[in-house]
Short mmCIF file of C-alpha atoms in Angstrom, two decimals:
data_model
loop_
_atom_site.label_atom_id
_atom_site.label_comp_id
_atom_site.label_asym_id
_atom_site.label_seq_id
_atom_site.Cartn_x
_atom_site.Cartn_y
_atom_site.Cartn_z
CA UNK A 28 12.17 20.27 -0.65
CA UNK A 29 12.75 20.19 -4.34
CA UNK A 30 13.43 22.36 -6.96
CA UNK A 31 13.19 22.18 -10.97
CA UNK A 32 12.66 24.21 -14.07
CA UNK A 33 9.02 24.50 -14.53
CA UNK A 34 9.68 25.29 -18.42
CA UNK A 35 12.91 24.18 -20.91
CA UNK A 36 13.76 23.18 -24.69
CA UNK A 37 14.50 19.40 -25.65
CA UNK A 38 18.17 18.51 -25.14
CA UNK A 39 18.49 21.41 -22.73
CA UNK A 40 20.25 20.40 -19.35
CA UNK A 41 18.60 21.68 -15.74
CA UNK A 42 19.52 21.12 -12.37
CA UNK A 43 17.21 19.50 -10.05
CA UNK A 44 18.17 20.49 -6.22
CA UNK A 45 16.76 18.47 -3.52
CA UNK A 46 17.32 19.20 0.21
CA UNK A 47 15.97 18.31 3.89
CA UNK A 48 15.32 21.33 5.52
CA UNK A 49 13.79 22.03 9.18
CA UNK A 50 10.41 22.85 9.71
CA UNK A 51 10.25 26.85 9.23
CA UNK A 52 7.56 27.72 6.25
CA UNK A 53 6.08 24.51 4.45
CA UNK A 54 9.39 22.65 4.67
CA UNK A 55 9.90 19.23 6.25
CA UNK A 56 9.29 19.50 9.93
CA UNK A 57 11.50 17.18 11.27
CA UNK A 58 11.22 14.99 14.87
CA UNK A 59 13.75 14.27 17.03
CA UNK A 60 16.52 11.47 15.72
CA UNK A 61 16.85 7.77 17.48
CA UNK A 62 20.91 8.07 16.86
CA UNK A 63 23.29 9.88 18.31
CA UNK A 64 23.41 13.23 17.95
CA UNK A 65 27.08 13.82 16.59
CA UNK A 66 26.78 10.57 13.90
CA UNK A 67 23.70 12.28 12.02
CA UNK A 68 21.27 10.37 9.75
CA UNK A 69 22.09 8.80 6.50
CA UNK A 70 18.84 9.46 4.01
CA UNK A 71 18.93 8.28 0.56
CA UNK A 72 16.89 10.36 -2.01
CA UNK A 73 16.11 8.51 -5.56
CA UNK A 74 14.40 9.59 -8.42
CA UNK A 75 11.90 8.70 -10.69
CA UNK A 76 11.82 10.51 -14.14
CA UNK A 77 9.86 8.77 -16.96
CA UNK A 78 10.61 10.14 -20.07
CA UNK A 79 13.86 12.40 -19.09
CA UNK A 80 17.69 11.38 -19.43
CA UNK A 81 19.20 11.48 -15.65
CA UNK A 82 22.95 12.32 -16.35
CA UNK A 83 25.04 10.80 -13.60
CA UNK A 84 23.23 8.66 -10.50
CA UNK A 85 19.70 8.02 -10.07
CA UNK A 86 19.84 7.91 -6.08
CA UNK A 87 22.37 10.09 -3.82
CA UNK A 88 22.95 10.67 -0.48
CA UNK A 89 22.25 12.91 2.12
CA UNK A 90 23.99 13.10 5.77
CA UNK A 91 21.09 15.50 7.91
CA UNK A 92 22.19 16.24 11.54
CA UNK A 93 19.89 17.09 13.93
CA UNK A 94 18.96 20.50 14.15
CA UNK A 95 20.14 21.45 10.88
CA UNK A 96 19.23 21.79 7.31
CA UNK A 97 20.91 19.22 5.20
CA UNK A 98 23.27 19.85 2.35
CA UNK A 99 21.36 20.68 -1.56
CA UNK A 100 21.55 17.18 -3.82
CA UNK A 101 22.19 18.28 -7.28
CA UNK A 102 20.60 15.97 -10.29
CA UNK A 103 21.29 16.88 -13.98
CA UNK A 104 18.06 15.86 -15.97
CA UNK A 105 17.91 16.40 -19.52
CA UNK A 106 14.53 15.84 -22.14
CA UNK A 107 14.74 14.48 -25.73
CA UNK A 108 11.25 14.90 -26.88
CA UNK A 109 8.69 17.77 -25.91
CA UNK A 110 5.97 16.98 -23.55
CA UNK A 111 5.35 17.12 -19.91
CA UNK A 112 7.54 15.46 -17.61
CA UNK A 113 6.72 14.72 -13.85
CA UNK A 114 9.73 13.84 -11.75
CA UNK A 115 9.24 12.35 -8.24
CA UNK A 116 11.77 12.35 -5.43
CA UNK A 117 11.66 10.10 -2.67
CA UNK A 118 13.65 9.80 0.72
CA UNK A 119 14.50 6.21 2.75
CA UNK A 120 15.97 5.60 5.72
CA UNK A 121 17.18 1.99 5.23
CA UNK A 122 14.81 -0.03 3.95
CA UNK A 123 11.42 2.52 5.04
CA UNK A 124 10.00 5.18 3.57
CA UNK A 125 10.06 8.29 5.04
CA UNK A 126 8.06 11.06 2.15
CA UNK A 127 8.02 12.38 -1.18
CA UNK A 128 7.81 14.91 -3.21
CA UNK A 129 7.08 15.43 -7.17
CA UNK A 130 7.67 18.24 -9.58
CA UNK A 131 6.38 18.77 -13.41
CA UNK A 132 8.51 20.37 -16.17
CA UNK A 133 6.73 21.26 -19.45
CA UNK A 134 9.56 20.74 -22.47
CA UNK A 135 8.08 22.74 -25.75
CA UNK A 136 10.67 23.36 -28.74
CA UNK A 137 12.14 27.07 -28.55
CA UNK A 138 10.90 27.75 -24.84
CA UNK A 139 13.05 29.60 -22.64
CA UNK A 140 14.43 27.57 -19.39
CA UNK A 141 12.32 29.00 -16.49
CA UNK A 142 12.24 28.16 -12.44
CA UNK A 143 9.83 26.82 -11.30
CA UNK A 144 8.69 27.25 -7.36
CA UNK A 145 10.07 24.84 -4.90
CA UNK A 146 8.02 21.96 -3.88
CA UNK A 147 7.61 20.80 -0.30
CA UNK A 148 6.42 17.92 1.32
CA UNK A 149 6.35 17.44 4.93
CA UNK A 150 8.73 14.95 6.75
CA UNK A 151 6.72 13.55 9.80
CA UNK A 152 9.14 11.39 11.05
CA UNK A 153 12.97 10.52 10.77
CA UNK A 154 12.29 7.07 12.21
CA UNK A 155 12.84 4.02 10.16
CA UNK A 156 12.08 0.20 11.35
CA UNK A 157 14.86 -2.03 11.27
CA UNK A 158 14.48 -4.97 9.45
CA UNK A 159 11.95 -3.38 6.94
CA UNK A 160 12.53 -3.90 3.26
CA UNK A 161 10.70 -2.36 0.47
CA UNK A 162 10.89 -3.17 -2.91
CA UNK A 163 10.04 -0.70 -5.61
CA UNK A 164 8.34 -0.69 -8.68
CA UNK A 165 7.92 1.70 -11.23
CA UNK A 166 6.54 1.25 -14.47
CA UNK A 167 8.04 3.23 -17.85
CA UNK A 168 5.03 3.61 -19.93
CA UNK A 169 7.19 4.62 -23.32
CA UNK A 170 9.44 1.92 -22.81
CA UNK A 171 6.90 -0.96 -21.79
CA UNK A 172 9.06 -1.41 -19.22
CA UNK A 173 8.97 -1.92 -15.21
CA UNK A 174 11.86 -0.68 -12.57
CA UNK A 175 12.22 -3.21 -10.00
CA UNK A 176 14.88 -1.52 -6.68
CA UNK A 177 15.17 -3.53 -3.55
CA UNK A 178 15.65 -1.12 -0.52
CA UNK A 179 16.87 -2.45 2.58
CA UNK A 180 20.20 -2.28 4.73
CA UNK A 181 22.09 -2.12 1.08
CA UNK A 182 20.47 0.34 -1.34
CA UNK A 183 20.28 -2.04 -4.47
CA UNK A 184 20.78 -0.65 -8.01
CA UNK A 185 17.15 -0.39 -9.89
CA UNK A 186 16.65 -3.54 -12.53
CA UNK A 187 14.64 -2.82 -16.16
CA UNK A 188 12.46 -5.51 -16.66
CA UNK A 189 10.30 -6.98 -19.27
CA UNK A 190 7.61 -9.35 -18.12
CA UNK A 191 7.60 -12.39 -20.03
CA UNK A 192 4.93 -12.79 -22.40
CA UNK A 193 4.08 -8.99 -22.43
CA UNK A 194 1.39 -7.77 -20.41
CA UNK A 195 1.50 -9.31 -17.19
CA UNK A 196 -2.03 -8.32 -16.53
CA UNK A 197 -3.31 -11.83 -18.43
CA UNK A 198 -1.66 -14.11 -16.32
CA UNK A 199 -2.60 -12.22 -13.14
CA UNK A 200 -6.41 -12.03 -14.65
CA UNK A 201 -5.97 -16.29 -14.48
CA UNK A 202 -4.97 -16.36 -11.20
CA UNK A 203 -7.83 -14.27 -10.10
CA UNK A 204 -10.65 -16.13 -12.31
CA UNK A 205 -9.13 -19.91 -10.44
CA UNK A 206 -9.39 -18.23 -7.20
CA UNK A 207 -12.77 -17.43 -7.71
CA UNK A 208 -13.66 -20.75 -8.93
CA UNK A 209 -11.97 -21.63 -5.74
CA UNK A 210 -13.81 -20.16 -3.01
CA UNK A 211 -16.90 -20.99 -4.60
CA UNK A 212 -15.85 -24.20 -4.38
CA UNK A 213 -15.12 -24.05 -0.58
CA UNK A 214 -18.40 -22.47 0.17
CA UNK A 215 -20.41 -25.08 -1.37
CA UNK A 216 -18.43 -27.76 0.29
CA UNK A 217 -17.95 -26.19 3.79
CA UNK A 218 -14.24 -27.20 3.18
CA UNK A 219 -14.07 -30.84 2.31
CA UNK A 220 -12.65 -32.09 -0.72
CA UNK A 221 -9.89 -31.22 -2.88
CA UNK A 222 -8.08 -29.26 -0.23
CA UNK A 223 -4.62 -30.55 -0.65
CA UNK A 224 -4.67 -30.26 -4.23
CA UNK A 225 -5.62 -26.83 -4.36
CA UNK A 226 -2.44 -25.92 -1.52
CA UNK A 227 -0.82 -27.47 -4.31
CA UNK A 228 -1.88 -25.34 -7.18
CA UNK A 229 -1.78 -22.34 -4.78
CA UNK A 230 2.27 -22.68 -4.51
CA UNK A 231 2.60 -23.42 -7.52
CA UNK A 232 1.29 -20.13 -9.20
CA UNK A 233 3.37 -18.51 -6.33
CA UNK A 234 6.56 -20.30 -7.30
CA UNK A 235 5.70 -19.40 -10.69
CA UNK A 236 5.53 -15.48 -9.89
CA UNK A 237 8.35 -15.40 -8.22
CA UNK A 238 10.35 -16.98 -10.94
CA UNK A 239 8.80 -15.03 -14.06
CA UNK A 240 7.38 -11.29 -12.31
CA UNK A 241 10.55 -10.93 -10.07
CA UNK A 242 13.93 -10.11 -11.44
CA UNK A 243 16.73 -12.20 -10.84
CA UNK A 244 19.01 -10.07 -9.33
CA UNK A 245 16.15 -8.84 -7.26
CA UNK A 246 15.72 -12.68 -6.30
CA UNK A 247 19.21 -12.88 -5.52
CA UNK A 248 18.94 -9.89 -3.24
CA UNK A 249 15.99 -10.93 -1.38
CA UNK A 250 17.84 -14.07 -0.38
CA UNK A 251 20.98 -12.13 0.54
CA UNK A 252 18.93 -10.29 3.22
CA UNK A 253 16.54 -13.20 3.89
CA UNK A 254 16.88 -13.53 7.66
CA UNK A 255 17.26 -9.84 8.24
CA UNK A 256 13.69 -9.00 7.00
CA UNK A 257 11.31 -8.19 9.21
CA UNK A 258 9.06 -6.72 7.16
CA UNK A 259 8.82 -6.33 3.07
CA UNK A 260 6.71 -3.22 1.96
CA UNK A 261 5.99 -3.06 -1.96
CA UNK A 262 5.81 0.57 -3.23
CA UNK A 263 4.35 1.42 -6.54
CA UNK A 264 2.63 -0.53 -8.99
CA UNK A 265 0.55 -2.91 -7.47
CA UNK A 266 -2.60 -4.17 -10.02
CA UNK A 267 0.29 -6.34 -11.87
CA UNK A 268 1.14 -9.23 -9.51
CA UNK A 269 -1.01 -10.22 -6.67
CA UNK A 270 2.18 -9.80 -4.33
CA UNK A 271 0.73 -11.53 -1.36
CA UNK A 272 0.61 -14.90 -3.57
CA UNK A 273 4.56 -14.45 -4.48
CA UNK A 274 6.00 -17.99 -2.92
CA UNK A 275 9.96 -17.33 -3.16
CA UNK A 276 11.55 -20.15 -4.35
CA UNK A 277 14.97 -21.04 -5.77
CA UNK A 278 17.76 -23.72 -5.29
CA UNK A 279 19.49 -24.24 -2.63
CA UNK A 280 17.23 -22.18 -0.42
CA UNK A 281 15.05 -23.05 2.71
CA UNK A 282 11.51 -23.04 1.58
CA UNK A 283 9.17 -21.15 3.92
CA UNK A 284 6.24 -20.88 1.97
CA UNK A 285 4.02 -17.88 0.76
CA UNK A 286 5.81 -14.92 0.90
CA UNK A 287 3.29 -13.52 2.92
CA UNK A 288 2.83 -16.45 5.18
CA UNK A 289 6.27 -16.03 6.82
CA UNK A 290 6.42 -12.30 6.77
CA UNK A 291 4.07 -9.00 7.06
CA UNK A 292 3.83 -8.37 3.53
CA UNK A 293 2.19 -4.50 3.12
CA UNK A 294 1.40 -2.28 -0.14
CA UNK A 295 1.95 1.48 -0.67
CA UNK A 296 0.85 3.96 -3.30
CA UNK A 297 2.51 6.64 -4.84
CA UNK A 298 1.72 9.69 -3.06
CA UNK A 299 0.64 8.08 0.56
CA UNK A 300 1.27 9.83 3.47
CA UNK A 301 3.43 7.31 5.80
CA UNK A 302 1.44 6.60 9.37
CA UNK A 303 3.11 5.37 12.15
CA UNK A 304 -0.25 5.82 14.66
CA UNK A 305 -4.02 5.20 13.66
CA UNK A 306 -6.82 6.66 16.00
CA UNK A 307 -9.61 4.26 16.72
CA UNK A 308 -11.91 6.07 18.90
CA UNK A 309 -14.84 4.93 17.21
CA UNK A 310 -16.14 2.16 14.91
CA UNK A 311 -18.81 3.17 12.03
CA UNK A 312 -20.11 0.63 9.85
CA UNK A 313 -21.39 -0.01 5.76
CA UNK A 314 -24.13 -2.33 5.91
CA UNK A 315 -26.22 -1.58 2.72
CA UNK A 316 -30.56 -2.52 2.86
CA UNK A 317 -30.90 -5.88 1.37
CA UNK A 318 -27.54 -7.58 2.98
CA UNK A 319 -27.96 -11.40 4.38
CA UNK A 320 -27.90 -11.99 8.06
CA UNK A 321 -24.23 -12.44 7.34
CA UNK A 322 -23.68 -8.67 7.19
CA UNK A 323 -25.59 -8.59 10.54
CA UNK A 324 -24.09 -11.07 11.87
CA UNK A 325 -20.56 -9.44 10.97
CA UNK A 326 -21.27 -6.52 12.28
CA UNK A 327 -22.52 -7.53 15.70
CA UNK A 328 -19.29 -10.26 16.04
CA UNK A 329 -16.75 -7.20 15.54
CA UNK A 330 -18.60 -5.03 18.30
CA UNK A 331 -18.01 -7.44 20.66
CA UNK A 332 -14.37 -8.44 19.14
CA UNK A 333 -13.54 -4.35 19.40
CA UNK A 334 -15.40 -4.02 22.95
CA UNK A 335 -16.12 -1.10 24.78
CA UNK A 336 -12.88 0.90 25.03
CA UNK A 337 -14.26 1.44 20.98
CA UNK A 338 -17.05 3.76 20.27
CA UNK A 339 -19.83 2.44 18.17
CA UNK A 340 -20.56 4.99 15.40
CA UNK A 341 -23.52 2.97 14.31
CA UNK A 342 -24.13 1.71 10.56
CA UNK A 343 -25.13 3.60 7.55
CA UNK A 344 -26.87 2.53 4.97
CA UNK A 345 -27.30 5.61 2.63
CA UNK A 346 -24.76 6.93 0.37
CA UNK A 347 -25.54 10.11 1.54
CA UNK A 348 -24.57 9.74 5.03
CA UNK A 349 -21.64 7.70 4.24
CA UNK A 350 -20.10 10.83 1.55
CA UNK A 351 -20.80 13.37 4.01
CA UNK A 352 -18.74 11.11 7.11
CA UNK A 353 -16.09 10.72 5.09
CA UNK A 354 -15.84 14.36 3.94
CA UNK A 355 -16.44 15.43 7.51
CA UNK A 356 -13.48 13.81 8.27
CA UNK A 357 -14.03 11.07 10.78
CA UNK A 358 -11.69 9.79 13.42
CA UNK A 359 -11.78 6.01 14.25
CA UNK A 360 -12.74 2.53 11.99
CA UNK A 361 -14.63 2.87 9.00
CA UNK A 362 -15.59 -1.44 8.08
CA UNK A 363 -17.77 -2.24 5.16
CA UNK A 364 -19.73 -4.95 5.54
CA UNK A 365 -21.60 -5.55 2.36
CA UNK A 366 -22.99 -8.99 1.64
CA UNK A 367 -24.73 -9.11 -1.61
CA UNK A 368 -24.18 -5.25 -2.94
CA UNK A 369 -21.00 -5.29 -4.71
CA UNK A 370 -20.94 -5.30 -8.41
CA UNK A 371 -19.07 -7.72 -10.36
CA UNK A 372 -16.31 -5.73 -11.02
CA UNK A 373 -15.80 -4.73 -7.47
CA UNK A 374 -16.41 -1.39 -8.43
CA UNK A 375 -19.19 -0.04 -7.04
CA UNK A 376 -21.47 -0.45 -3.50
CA UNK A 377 -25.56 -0.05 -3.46
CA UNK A 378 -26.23 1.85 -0.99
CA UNK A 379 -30.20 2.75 -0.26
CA UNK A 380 -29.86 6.29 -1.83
CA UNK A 381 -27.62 5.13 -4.96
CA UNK A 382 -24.48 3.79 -5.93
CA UNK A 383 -21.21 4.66 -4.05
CA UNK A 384 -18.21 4.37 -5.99
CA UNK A 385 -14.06 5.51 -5.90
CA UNK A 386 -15.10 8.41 -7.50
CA UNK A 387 -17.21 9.61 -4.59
CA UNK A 388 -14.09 9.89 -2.83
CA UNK A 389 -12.42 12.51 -4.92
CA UNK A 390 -13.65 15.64 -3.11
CA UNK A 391 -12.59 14.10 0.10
CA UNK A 392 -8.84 12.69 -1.60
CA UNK A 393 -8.56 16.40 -3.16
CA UNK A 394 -9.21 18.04 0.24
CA UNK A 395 -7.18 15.12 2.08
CA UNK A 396 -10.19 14.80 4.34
CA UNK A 397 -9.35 11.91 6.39
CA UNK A 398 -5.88 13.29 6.59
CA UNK A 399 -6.38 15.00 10.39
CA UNK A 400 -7.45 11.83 12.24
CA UNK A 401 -5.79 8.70 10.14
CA UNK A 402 -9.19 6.42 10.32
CA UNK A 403 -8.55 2.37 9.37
CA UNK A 404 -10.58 1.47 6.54
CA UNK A 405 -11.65 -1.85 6.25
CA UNK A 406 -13.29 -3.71 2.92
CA UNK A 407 -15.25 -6.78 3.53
CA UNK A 408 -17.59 -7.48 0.68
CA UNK A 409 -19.52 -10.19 0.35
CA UNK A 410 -22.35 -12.04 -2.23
CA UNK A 411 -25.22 -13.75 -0.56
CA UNK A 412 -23.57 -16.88 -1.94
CA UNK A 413 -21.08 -17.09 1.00
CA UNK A 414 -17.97 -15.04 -0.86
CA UNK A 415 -16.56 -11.57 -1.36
CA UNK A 416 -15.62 -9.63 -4.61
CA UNK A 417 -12.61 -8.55 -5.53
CA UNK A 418 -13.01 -4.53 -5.14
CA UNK A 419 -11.63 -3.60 -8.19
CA UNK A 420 -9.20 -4.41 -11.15
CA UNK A 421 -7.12 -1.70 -10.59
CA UNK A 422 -7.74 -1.66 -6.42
CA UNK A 423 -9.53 1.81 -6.84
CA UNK A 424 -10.53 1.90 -3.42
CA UNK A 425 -7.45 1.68 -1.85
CA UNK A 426 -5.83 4.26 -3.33
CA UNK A 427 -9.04 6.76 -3.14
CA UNK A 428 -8.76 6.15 0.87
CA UNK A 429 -5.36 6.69 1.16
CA UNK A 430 -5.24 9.92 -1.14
CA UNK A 431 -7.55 11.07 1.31
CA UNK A 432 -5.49 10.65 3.98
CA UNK A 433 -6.30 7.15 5.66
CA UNK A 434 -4.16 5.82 7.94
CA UNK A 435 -4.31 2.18 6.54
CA UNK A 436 -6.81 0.29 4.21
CA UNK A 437 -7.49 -3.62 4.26
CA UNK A 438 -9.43 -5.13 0.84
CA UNK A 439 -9.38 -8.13 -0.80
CA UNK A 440 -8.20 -9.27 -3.97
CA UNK A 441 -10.52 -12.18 -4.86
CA UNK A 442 -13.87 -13.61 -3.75
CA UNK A 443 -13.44 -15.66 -0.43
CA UNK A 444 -15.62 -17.09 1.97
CA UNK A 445 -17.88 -15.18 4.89
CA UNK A 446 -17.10 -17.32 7.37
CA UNK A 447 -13.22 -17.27 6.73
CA UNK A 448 -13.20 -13.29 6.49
CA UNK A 449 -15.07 -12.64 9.50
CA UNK A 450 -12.70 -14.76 11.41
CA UNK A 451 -9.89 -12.86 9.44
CA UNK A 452 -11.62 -9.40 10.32
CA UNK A 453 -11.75 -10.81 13.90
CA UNK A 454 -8.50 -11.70 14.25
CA UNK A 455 -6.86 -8.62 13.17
CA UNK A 456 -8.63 -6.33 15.45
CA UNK A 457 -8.24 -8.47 18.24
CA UNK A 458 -4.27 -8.04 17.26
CA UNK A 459 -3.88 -5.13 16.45
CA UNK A 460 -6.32 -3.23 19.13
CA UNK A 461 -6.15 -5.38 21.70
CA UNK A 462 -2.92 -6.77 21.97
CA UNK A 463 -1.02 -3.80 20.61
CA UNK A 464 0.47 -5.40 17.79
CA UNK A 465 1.74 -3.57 14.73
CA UNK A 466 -0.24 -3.12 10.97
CA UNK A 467 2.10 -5.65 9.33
CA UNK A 468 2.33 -8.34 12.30
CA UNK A 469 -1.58 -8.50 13.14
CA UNK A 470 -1.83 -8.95 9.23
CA UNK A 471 -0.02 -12.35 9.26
CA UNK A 472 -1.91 -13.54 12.81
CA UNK A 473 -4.76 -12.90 10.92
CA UNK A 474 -3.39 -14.98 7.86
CA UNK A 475 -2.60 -17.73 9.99
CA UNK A 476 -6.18 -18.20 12.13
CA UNK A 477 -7.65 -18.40 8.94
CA UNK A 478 -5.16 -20.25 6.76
CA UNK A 479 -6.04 -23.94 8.06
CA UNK A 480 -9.68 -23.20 9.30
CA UNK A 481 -11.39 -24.56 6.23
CA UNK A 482 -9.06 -26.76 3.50
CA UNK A 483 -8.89 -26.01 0.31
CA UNK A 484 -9.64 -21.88 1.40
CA UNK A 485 -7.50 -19.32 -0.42
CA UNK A 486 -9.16 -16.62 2.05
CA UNK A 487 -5.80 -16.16 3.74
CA UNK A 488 -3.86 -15.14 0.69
CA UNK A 489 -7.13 -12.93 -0.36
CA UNK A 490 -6.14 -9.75 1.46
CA UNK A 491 -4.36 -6.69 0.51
CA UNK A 492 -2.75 -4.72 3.81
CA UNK A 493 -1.95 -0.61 2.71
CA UNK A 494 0.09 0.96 5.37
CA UNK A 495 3.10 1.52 7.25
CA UNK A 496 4.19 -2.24 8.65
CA UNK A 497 4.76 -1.03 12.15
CA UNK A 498 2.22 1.72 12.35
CA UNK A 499 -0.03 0.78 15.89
CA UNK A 500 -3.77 1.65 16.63
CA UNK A 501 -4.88 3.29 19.54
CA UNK A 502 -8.36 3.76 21.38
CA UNK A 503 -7.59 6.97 22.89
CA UNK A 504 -6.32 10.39 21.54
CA UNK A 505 -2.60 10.79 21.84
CA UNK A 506 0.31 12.46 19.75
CA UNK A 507 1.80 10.42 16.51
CA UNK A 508 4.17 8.58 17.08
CA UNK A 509 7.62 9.69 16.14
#
């Protein structure tokens, strides 16, 4: 729960008071604790407040017992300009995310301080994952800058940074356009070739993000905690490194490869509820009119890969059908399958009734449709020509889905080959359905079936995991997890 001025003058101090509270109106309804009773919890609560002076500590403490309301945090926040502010709060346990909650304060010359109402958001779960690190990024759009924290079993102090060069959009844009040129590459030649070189060029831009998109300090950090991490989650702004490609690097340090190739690297928007237990009932499928017999041919391999303890909610083809499933509400997997009817941009699918686009989705992100049941939403879109598109510049999708209240979405960031993500796709259902393995572990089985299957293939780098690293699927209904 959080509370702030809804209305003040520039250079006017107000209080913000933040609190944990147990579930009795629209508070944080809190689960049971995995610590002893009499030791409590330690929750850290930071905040995020572009544009407004903090006056003291950016991140405080809060001991919550169980079966009590915590104490009230008190953060001073002052404005030097007029304008409208939004401040978000966020709570960790360790290094995982547990919820968060934002306020707005409008700052007009002459206006009288006024409360505003408290803000709630709920608290589903007090558990945190040992071993899980997330690293935060925030990006100050006055200031040009980014805020890089590094959350794990020691609460690092946030680092400005300015990306060398400026926008680091450009170089990223590179990396993308040789990718491309990449997997068309492996289509044509099943494989053979160049492989080796292109392993090469691979690290290489992921040694080279590491040392010029990640902070020192934060570097130095990482390293510090190296063989604690179990798991890295990266909250916040995600279209300005491809993180999955990061290859940490640095003297005197063991090299282990692709960040991502050693440990279940996962992404996390602002505002995403945190799921600890997807629902997969069912299994509906995208297969626009006009797809190769590689859509097909998708689509009947992951039937059998899912098997019968999954529900097959058939495939839709019309926009239609798919807007009013998702708006419905639908429990279980929702995998896209669509060879040959993405645009360039990644932006939009062609269905048989029209184009279906992130924008479709914001009735059902508004309403937080998908919210009651947690579906898995799955992206694999490919061109006739044996790839798939990148879906989107700015990953629209993703965030859409999870607005809405997904429990987990899977996309790629650059075109790779059919073959490679089908036996990705494959994989990862196998793991994570099958053999009970979590979000962020059946991610990097996945990575490794595919990452030797066909040299010279950057499909194993190509995808993008959004969830909670040790949220677990289930066929059959059953309460979340705690």
């Amino acid at each position: 729960m959080a509370e702030l001025a809804e209305q003040t003058s520039p250079g006017r101090e107000v209080p913000l008071h933040v609190q944990i509270v147990r579930g009795r109106e629209r508070g944080a309804r809190l689960r049971s604790f995995a610590i002893h009773p009499r030791d409590g919890s330690r929750v850290v609560i930071t905040l995020h407040a572009p544009g407004l002076v903090v006056i003291g500590e950016l991140q405080q403490e809060l001991h919550v017992m169980p079966g009590q309301d915590s104490d009230v945090l008190r953060f001073r926040l002052k404005a030097p300009a007029p304008g409208l502010h939004q401040v978000t709060v966020r709570a960790f346990r360790g290094g995982t995310f547990l919820g968060e909650v934002t306020c707005q304060m409008s700052v007009e010359f002459d206006s009288v301080t006024r409360d505003g109402p408290r803000r709630h958001a709920p608290l589903p779960s007090m558990a945190f994952d040992p071993g899980e690190v997330t690293l935060q990024v925030e990006k100050d759009e006055a200031a040009g800058t980014f805020r890089f924290q590094l959350i794990g079993e020691r609460f690092h102090a946030p680092e400005t940074f300015h990306f060398r060069g400026g926008d680091p959009g450009r170089a990223t844009e590179q990396i993308y356009a040789e990718l491309r040129r990449a997997a068309k590459d492996a289509a044509r030649s099943g494989g053979d070739g160049d492989g080796p070189r292109l392993r090469g060029r691979l690290r290489n831009h992921g040694v080279q993000l590491w040392t010029s998109a990640v902070p020192r300090a934060v570097q130095r950090q990482f390293w510090d905690e190296a063989d604690r991490i179990a798991a890295f989650t990266v909250l916040g702004e995600h279209d300005i490194v491809p993180w999955e490609l990061l290859y940490p690097l640095n003297e005197g340090r063991e090299d282990r490869g692709f960040l991502s190739e050693w440990l279940p690297v996962v992404r996390r928007v602002f505002g995403q509820d945190r799921v600890r237990s997807i629902g997969v009932p069912g299994a509906a499928f995208v297969v626009p009119p006009g797809s190769p017999a590689d859509a097909w041919d998708e689509v009947t391999s992951l039937r059998a890969t899912l098997g019968k303890g999954v529900a097959d909610g058939g495939v839709l083809t019309e926009r239609a059908a798919l807007t009013a499933l998702i708006e419905g509400g639908p429990a279980g997997l929702l995998h896209f399958a669509c060879h040959n009817a993405f645009t360039g941009s990644g932006s939009c699918v062609t269905m048989a009734d029209g184009p279906f686009d992130p924008i479709d989705l914001a009735w059902a992100a508004q309403l937080r449709t998908l919210r009651t049941h947690r579906p898995l939403v799955f992206f694999n879109a490919c061109r006739s020509a044996g790839e798939i598109d990148w879906f989107g510049e700015s990953l629209g999708w993703a965030p859409q889905f999870l607005n809405a209240g997904a429990g987990a979405f899977v996309g790629t960031l650059w075109p790779v080959r059919s073959r490679s993500a089908l036996q990705f796709a494959e994989t990862f259902y196998d793991q994570l359905i099958a053999h009970g393995q979590p979000l962020g572990r059946a991610s990097v089985t996945a990575r490794h079936a595919v990452r030797d299957l066909h040299d010279g293939d950057p499909t194993w780098l190509a995808y993008a995991v959004y969830g909670s690293p040790a949220a677990t699927a289930h066929t059959t209904p059953r309460e979340s997890d705690p």
